[in-house]
Short mmCIF file of C-alpha atoms in Angstrom, two decimals:
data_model
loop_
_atom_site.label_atom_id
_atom_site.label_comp_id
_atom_site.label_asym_id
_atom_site.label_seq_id
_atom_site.Cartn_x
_atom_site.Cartn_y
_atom_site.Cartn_z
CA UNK T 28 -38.68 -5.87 3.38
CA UNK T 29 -35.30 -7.06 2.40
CA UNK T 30 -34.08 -3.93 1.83
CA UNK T 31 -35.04 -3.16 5.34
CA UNK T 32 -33.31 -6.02 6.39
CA UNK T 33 -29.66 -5.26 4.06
CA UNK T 34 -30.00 -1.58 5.25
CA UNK T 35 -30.05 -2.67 9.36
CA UNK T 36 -27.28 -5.16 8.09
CA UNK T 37 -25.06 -2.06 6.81
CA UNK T 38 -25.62 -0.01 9.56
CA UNK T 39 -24.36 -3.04 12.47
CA UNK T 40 -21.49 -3.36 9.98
CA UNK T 41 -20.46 0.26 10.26
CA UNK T 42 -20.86 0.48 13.85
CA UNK T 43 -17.99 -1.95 14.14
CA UNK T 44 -15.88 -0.67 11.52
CA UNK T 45 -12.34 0.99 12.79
CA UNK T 46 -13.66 4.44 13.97
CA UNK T 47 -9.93 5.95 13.37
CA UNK T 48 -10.10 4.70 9.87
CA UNK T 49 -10.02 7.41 7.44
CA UNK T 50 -8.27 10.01 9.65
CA UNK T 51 -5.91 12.74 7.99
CA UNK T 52 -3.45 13.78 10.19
CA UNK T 53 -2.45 17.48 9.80
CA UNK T 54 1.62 18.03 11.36
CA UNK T 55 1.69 21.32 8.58
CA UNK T 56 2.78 24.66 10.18
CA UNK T 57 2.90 26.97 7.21
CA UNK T 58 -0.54 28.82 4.95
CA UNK T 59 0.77 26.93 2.18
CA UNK T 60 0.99 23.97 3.86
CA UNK T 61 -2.37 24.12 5.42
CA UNK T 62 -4.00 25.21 1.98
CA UNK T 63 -2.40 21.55 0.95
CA UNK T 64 -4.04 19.60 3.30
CA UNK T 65 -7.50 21.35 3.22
CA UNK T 66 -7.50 21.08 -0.87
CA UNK T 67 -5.70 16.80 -0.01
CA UNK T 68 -8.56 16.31 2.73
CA UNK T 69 -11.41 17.20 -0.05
CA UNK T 70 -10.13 14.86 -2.58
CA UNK T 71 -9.28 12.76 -0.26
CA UNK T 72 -13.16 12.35 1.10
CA UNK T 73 -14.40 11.79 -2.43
CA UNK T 74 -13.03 8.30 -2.84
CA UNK T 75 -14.88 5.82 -0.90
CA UNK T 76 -11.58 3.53 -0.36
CA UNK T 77 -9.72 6.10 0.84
CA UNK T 78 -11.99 5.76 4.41
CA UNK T 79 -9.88 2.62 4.89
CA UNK T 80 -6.50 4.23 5.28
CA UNK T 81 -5.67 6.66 7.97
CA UNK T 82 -2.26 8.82 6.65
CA UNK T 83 -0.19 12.07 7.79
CA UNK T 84 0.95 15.17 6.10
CA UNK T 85 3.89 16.69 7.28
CA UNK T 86 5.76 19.89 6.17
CA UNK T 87 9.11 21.40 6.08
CA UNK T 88 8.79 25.16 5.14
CA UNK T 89 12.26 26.50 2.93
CA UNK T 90 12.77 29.51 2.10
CA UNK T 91 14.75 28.42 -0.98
CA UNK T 92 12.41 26.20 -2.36
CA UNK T 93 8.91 26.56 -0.65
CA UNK T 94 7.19 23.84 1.29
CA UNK T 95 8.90 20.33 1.10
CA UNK T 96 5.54 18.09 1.92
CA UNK T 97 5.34 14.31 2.38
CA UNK T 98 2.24 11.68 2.79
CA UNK T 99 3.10 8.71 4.94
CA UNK T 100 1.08 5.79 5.48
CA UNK T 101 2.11 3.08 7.88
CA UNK T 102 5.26 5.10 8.27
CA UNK T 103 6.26 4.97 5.01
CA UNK T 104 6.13 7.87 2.15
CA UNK T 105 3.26 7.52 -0.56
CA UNK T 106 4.22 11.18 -1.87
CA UNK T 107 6.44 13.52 -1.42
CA UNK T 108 7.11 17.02 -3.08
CA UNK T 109 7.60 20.48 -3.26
CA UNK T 110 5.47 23.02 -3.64
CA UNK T 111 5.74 26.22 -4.93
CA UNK T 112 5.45 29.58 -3.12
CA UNK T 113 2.68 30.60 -5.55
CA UNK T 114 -0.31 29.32 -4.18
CA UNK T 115 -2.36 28.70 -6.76
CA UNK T 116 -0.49 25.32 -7.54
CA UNK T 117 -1.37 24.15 -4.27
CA UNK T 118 -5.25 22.79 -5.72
CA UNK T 119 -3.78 21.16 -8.85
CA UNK T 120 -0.87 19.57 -6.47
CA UNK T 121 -3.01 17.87 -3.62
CA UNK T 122 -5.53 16.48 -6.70
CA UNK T 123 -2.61 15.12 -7.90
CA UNK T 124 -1.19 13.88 -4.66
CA UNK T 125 -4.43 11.86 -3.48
CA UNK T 126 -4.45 10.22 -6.55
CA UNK T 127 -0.67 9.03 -6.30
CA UNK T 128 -1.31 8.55 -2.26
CA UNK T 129 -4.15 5.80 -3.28
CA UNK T 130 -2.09 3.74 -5.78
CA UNK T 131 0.68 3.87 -4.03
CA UNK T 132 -0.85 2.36 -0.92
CA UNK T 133 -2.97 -0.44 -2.85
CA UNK T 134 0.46 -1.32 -4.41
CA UNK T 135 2.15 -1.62 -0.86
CA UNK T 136 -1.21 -3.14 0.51
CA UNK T 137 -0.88 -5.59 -2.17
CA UNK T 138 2.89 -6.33 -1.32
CA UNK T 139 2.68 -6.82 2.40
CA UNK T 140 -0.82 -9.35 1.63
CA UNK T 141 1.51 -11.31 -1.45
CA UNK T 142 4.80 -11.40 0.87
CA UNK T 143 4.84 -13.73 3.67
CA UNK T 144 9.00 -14.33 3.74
CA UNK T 145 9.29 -14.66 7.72
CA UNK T 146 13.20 -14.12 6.65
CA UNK T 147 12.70 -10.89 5.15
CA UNK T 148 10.99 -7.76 6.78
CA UNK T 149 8.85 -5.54 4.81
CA UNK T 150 11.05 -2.66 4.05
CA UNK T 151 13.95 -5.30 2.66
CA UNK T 152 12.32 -6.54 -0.05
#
């Protein structure tokens, strides 16, 4: 019965979690690019904190040195690199990239919760 109970308890909890919570935003334009966020979105899904932080991938295609691509969260960039035009890279990159993405953000998370300095905003510290 108390299972029951902690189950129906879960369940009201979720329906008033943050239903954009968790988003990926895709702003890529190129096959590489897209190939990024597909293989980032995957990763991305199998961490269970992750559904906490919604994020953006953007692109810049080069001809000179691929596909420039950056992560931002709360307008800020949690990753940022280049990828090569080979596209087998891509996989090993965006594994790479989530896990980077996720520290990075508890780090910042953790900074803006520690900092309360009303003299100082976030991004002057």
């Amino acid at each position: 019965m108390e299972d029951r109970a902690e189950e129906v308890k879960k369940s009201v909890d979720r329906m008033f979690d943050d239903p954009l919570g968790g988003v990926v935003v895709n702003r890529t334009v190129t096959v590489l690019g897209k190939d990024f966020y597909r293989y980032f979105a995957t990763y991305w899904s199998h961490y269970p904190e992750a559904s906490q932080y919604s994020i953006s991938i953007y692109e810049r295609p080069t001809a000179r040195f691929g596909s420039e691509i950056w992560v931002l969260y709360r307008q800020q960039r949690m990753f940022h690199a280049f990828l090569p035009p080979a596209r087998q890279a891509t996989r090993r990159i965006s594994e790479i990239a989530v896990e980077q993405v996720l520290s990075n953000i508890a780090q910042r998370e953790m900074e803006r919760i520690t900092t309360r300095n009303p003299d100082l905003g976030p991004e002057e510290l």
